[in-house]
Tab-separated table of C-alpha atoms in Angstrom:
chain	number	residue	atom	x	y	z
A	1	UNK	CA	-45.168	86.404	-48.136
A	2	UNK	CA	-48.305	87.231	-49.881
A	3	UNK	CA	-51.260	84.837	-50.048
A	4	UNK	CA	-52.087	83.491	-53.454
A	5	UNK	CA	-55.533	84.075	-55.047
A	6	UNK	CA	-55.883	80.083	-55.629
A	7	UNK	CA	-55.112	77.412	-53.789
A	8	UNK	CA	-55.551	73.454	-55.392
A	9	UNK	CA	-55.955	70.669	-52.597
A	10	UNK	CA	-55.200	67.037	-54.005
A	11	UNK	CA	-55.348	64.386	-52.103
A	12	UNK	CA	-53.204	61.289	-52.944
A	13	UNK	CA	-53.586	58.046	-52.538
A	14	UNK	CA	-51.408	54.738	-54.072
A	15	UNK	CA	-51.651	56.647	-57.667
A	16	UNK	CA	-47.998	56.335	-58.650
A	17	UNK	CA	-48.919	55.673	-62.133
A	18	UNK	CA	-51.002	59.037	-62.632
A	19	UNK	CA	-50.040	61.468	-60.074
A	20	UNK	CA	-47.395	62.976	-62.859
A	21	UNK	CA	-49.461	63.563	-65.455
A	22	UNK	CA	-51.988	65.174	-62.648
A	23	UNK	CA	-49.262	67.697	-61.121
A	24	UNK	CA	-47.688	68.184	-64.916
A	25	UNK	CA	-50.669	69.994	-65.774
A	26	UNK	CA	-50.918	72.167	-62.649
A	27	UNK	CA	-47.454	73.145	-63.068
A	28	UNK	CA	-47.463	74.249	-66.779
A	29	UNK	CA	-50.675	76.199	-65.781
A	30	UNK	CA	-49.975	80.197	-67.308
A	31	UNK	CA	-51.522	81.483	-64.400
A	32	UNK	CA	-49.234	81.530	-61.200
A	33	UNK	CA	-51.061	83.326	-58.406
A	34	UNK	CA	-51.962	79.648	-57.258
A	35	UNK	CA	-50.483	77.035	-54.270
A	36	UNK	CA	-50.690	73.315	-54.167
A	37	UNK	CA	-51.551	71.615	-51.029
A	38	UNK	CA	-50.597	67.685	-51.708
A	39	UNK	CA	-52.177	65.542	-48.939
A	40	UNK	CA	-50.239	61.947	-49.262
A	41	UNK	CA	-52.680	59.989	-47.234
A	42	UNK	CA	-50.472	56.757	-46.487
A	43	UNK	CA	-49.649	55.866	-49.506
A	44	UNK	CA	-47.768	52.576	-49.633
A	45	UNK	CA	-46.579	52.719	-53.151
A	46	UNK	CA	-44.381	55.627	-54.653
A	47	UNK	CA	-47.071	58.362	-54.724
A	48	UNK	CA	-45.462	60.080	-51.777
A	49	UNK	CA	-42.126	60.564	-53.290
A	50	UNK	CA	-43.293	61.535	-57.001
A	51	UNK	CA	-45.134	64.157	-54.654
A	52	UNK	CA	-42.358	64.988	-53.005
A	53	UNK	CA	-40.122	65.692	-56.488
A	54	UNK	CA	-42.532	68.581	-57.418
A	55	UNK	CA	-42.453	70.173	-54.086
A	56	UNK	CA	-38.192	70.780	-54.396
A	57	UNK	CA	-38.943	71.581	-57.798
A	58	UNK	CA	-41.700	74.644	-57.489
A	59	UNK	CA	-41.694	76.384	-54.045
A	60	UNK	CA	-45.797	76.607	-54.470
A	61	UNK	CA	-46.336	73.094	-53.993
A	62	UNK	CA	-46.508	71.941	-50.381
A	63	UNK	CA	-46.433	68.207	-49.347
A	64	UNK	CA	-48.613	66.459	-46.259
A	65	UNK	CA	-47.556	63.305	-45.343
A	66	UNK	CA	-50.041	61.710	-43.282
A	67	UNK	CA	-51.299	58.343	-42.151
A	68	UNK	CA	-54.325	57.153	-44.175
A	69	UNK	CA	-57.606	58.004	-43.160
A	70	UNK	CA	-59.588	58.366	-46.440
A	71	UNK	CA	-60.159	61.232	-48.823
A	72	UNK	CA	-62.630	63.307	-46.760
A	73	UNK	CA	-60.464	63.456	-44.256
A	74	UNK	CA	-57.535	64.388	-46.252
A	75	UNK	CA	-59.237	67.217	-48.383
A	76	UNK	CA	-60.185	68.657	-44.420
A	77	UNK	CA	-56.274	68.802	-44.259
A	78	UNK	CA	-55.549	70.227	-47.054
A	79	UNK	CA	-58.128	72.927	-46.599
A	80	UNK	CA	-57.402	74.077	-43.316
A	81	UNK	CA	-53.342	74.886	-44.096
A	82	UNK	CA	-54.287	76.686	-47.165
A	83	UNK	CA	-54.238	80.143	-47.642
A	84	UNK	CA	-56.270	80.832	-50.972
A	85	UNK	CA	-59.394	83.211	-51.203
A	86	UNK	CA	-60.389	80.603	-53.887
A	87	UNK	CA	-60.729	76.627	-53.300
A	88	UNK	CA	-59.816	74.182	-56.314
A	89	UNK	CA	-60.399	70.606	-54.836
A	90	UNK	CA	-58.486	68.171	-57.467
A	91	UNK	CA	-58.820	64.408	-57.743
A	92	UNK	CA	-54.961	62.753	-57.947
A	93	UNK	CA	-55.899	60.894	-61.000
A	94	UNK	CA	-57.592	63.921	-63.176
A	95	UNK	CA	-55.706	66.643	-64.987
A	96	UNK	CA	-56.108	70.155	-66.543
A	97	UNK	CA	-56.823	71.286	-70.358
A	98	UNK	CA	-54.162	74.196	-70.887
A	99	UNK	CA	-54.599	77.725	-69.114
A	100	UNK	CA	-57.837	76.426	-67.186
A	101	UNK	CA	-57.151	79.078	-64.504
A	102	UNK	CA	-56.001	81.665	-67.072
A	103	UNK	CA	-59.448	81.405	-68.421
A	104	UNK	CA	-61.306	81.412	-65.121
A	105	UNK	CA	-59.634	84.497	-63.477
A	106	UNK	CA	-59.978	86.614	-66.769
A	107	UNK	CA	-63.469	86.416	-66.405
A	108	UNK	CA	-64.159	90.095	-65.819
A	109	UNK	CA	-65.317	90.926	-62.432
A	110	UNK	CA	-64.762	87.048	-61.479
A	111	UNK	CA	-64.158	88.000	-57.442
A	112	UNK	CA	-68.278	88.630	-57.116
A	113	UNK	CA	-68.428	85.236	-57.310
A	114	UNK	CA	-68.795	83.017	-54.375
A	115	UNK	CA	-68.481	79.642	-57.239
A	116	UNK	CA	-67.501	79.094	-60.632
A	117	UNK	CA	-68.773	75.872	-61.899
A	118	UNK	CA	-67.206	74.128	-65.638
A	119	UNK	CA	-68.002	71.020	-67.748
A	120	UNK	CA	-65.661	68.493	-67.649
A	121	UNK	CA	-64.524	65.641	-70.506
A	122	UNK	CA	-64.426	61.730	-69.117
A	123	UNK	CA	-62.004	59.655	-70.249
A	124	UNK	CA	-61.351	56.193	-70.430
A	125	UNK	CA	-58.152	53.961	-70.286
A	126	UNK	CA	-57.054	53.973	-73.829
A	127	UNK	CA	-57.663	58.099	-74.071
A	128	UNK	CA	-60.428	58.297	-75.540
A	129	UNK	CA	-63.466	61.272	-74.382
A	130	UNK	CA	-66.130	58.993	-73.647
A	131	UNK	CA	-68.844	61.704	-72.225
A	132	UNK	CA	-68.279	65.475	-72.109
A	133	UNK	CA	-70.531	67.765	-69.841
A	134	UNK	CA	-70.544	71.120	-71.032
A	135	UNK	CA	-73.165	73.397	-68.756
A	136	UNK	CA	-75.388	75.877	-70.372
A	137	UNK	CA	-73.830	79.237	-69.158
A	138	UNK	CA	-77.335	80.097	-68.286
A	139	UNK	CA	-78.019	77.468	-65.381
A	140	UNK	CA	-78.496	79.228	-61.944
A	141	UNK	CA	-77.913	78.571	-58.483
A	142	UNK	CA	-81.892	77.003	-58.205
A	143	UNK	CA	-81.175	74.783	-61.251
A	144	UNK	CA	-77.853	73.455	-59.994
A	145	UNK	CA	-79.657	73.026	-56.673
A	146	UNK	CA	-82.473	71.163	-57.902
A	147	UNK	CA	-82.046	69.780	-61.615
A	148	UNK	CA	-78.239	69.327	-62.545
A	149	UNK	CA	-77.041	66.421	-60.785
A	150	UNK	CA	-74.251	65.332	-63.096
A	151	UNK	CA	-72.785	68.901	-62.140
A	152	UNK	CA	-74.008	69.814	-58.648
A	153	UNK	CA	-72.473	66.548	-56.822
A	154	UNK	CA	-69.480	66.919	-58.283
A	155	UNK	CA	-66.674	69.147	-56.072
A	156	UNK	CA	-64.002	69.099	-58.883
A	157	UNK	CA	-65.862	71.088	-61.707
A	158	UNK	CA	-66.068	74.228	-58.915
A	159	UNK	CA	-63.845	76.784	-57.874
A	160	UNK	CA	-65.246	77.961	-54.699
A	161	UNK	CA	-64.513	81.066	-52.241
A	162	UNK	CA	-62.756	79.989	-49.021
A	163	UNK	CA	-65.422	81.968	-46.976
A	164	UNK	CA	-68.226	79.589	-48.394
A	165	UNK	CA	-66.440	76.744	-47.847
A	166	UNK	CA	-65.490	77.729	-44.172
A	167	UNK	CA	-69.414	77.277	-43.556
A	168	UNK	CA	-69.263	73.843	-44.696
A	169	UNK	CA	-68.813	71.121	-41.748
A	170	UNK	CA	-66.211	68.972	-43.527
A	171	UNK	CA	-65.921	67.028	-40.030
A	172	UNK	CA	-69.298	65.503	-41.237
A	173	UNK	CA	-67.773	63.380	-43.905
A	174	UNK	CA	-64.897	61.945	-41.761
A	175	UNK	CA	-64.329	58.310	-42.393
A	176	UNK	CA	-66.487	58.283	-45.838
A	177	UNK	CA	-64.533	57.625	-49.006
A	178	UNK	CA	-66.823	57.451	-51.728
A	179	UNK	CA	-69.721	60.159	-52.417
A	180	UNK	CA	-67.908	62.740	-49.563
A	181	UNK	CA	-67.895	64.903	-52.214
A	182	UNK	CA	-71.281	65.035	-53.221
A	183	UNK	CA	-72.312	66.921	-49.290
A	184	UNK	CA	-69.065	69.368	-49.429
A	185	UNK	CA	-69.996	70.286	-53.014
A	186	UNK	CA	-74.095	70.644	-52.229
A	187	UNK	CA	-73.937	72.923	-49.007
A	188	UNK	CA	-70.958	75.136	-51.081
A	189	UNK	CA	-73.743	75.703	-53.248
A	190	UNK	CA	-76.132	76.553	-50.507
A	191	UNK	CA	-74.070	79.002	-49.258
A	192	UNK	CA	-73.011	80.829	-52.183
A	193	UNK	CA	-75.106	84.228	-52.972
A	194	UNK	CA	-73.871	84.179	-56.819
A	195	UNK	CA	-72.891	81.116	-59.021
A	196	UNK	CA	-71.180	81.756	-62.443
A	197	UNK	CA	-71.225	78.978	-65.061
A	198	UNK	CA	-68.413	78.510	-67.978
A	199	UNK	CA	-69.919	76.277	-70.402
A	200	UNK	CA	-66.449	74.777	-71.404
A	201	UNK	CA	-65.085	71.134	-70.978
A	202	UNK	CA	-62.367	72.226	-68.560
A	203	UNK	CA	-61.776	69.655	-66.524
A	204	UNK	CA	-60.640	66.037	-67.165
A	205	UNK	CA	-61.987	63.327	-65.257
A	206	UNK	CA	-60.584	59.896	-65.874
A	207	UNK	CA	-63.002	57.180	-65.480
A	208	UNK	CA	-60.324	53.936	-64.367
A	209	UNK	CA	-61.912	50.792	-63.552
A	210	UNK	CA	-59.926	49.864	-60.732
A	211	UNK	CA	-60.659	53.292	-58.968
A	212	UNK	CA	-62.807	53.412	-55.774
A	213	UNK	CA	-65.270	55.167	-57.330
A	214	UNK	CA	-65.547	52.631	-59.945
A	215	UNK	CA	-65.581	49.582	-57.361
A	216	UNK	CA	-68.540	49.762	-55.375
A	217	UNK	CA	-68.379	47.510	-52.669
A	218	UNK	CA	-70.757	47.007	-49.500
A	219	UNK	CA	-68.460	50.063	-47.661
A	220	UNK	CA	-68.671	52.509	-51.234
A	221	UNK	CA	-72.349	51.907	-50.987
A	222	UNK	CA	-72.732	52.542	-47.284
A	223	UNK	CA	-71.084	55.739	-48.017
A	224	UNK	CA	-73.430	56.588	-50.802
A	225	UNK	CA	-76.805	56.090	-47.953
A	226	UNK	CA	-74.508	58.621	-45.462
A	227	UNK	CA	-73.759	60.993	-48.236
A	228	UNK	CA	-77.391	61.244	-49.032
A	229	UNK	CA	-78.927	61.021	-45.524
A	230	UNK	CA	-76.266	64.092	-44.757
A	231	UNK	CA	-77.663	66.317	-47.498
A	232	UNK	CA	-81.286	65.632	-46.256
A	233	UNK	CA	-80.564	66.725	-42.657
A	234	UNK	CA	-78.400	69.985	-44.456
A	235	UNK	CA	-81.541	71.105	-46.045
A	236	UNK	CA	-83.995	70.719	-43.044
A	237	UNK	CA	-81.576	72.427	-40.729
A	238	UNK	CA	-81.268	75.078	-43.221
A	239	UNK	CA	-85.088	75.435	-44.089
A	240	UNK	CA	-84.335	73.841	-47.649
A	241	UNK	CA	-86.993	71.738	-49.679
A	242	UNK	CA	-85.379	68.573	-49.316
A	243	UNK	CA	-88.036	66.716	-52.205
A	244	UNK	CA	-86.532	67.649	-55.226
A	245	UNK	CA	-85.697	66.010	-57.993
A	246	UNK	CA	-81.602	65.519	-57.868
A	247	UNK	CA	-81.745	64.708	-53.932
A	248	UNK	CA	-84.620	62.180	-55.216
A	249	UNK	CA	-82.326	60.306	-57.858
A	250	UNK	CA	-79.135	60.223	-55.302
A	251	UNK	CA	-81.285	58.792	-52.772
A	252	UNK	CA	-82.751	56.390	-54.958
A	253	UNK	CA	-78.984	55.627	-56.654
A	254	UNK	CA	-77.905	54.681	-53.021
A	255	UNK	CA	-80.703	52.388	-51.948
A	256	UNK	CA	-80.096	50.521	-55.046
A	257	UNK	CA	-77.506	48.367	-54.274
A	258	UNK	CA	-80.055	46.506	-51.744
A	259	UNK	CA	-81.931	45.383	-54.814
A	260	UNK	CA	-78.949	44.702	-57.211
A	261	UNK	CA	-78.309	41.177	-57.475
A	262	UNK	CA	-75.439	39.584	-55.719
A	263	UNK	CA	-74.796	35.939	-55.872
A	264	UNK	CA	-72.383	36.037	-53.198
A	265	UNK	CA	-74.618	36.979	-50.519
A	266	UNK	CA	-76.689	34.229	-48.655
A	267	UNK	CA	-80.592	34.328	-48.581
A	268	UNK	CA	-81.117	35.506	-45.323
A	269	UNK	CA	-78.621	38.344	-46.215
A	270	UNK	CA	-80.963	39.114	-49.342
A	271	UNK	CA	-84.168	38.850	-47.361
A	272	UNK	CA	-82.802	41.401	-44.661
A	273	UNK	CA	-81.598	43.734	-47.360
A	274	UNK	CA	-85.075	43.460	-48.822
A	275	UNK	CA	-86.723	44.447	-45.708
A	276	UNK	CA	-84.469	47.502	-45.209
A	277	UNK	CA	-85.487	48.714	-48.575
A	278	UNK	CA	-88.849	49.819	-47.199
A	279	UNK	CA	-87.576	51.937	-44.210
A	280	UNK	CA	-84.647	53.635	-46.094
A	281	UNK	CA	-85.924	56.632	-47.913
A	282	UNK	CA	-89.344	55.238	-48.065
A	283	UNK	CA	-90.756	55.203	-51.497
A	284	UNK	CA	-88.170	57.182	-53.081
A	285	UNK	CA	-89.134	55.126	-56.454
A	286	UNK	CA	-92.328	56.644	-57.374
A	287	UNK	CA	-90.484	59.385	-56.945
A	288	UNK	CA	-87.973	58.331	-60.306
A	289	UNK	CA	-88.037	56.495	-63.168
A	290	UNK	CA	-87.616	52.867	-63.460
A	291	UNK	CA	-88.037	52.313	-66.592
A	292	UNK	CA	-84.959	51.795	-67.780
A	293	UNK	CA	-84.341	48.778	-64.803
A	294	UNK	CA	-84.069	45.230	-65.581
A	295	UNK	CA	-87.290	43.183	-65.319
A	296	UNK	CA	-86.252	41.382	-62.179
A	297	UNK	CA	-85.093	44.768	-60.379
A	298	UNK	CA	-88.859	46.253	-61.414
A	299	UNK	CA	-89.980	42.924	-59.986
A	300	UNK	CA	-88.751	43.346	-57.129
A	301	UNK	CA	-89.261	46.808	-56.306
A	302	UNK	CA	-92.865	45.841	-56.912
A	303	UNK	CA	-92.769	42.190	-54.714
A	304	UNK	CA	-91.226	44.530	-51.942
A	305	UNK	CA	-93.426	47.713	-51.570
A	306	UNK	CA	-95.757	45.070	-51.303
A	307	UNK	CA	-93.953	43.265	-48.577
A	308	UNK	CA	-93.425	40.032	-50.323
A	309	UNK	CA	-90.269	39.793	-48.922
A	310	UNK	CA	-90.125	35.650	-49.233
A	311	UNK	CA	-91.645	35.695	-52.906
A	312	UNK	CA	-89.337	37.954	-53.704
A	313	UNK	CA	-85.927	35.861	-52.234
A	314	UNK	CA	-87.457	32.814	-54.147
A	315	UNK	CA	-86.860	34.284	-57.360
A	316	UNK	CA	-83.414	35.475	-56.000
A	317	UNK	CA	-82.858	32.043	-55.113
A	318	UNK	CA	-83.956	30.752	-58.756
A	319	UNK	CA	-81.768	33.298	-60.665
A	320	UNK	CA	-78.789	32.313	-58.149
A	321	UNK	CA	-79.141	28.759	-59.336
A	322	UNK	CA	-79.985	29.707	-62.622
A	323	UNK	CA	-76.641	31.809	-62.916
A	324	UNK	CA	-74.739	29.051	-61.590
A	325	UNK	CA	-75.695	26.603	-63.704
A	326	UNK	CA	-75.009	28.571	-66.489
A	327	UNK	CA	-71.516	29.077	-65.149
A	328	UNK	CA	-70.767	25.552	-65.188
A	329	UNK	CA	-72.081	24.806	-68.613
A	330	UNK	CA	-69.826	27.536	-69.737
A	331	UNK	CA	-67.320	25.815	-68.491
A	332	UNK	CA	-67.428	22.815	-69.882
């Protein structure tokens, strides 16, 4: 049996409700050179068997059933039993405009291409496009590298050849779940000699609010530091500038959190977050803007480069009470 020219990896997890509408549209697809590779990761709801309906209904979707390990993890599966020269990786919750691969693969002399990068739409929970990214069909590889973060973190706006992607070290994001992506879909880029942009919405990307990448808890944020700190050892090992202006915001994104206010936490949790601030990514802020921040997180950014750690908890501590307070009043 011949190998097909594309192969789509989508990884599932617990998305009974969406997983249709995301294989419907890979199924209706016009072109038909392609595979499916559907990693269940331990799904406990009735993702796995919705999964398994579409393989006994179209011989070109294969179904992993695996115990859960995360989504880096189970894009590594689906990667290494695949057999296309090109790479789609698909989120379980996103689905296709009509004839996306059609379009792609008529692009005349398309195999010279290590990546083809689209825009994508966003779209909410009542259906509506609430952001579209279209890309100026005249970025490059150094723009995407240095300038275009809404496009160059992403993994699911890129079709990429399997031989880039077999110099990528997906074992490095094992056991991450949120912002794996972002070091997969940065080294591809590295690695490919010739980038080709279609400035079309291809793609759509539902923004849920109970996704994981929507729910950024203390693990989601973790993951965001790792995902960063990975891409800054990539480009030393690899001779890369590593102070540019994309890596700059991401790394300045995932410190963020520490300064974010959250009333749960106890003081001495604040004032050690705080303190950690200064020896993660050290200064990253004058690299970016803060402008647009809140008064209290410019406050503090301030406070803290200045190592007024305890000055800077007491206002914590005075906004905590301050927010309780409020709470109760509201109640009553």
């Amino acid at each position: 049996m011949s190998k097909p020219l594309l192969s789509i990896i989508v990884p599932v997890y617990n998305v009974e409700q969406y997983i249709s509408r995301c294989l419907d549209s890979i199924l209706i697809q016009s072109f038909s050179d392609l595979e499916c590779i559907i990693v269940d990761d331990g799904s406990t709801d009735n993702s796995g068997n919705i999964c398994d309906s579409y393989a006994k209904r179209d011989k070109r979707f294969q179904v992993i059933h695996k115990k859960n390990e995360g989504v880096a993890i189970a894009r590594k599966t689906g990667f290494n039993i695949s057999t296309g020269s090109y790479i789609h990786f698909f989120d379980s919750d996103d689905w296709l405009y009509n004839n996306i691969y059609s379009t792609i693969f008529s692009i005349s002399s398309y195999n010279i291409y290590d990546e083809i990068i689209f825009g994508y739409s966003r779209i909410d929970e009542n259906n509506h496009i609430c952001f579209e990214n279209i890309p100026d069909s005249n970025i490059n590889k150094a723009d995407l590298l240095n300038n275009e973060y809404e496009l160059t973190f992403l993994l699911w706006n890129k079709i990429i050849k399997r031989q880039v992607l077999q110099n990528c070290n997906f074992s490095k994001t094992d056991g991450l779940t949120f912002s794996e992506d972002s070091y997969i879909s940065y080294c591809s880029l590295a690695y490919s000699s010739s980038v080709f942009v279609i400035p079309k919405a291809l793609y759509n990307y539902f923004y849920r609010s109970n996704s994981v990448s929507r729910s950024m808890s203390l693990k989601n944020h973790e993951d965001e530091i790792k995902a960063s700190l990975l891409i800054e050892e990539f480009c030393k090992q690899h001779n890369i500038p590593y102070d540019f202006p994309i890596l700059n915001k991401k790394k300045f994104n995932s410190k963020f959190y520490l300064i974010d206010p959250d009333f749960s936490l106890k003081i001495t949790d604040v004032y050690k977050r705080y303190k950690y601030w200064n020896t993660l990514f050290p200064k990253i802020e004058k690299k970016c803007s803060i402008n647009d921040k809140p008064f209290f997180i410019r406050t503090c950014i301030f406070l803290i480069s200045h190592q007024q750690y305890l000055l800077c908890c007491i206002i914590f501590k005075i906004m905590k009470t301050r927010y309780f307070f409020l709470k109760i009043i509201n109640k009553e």
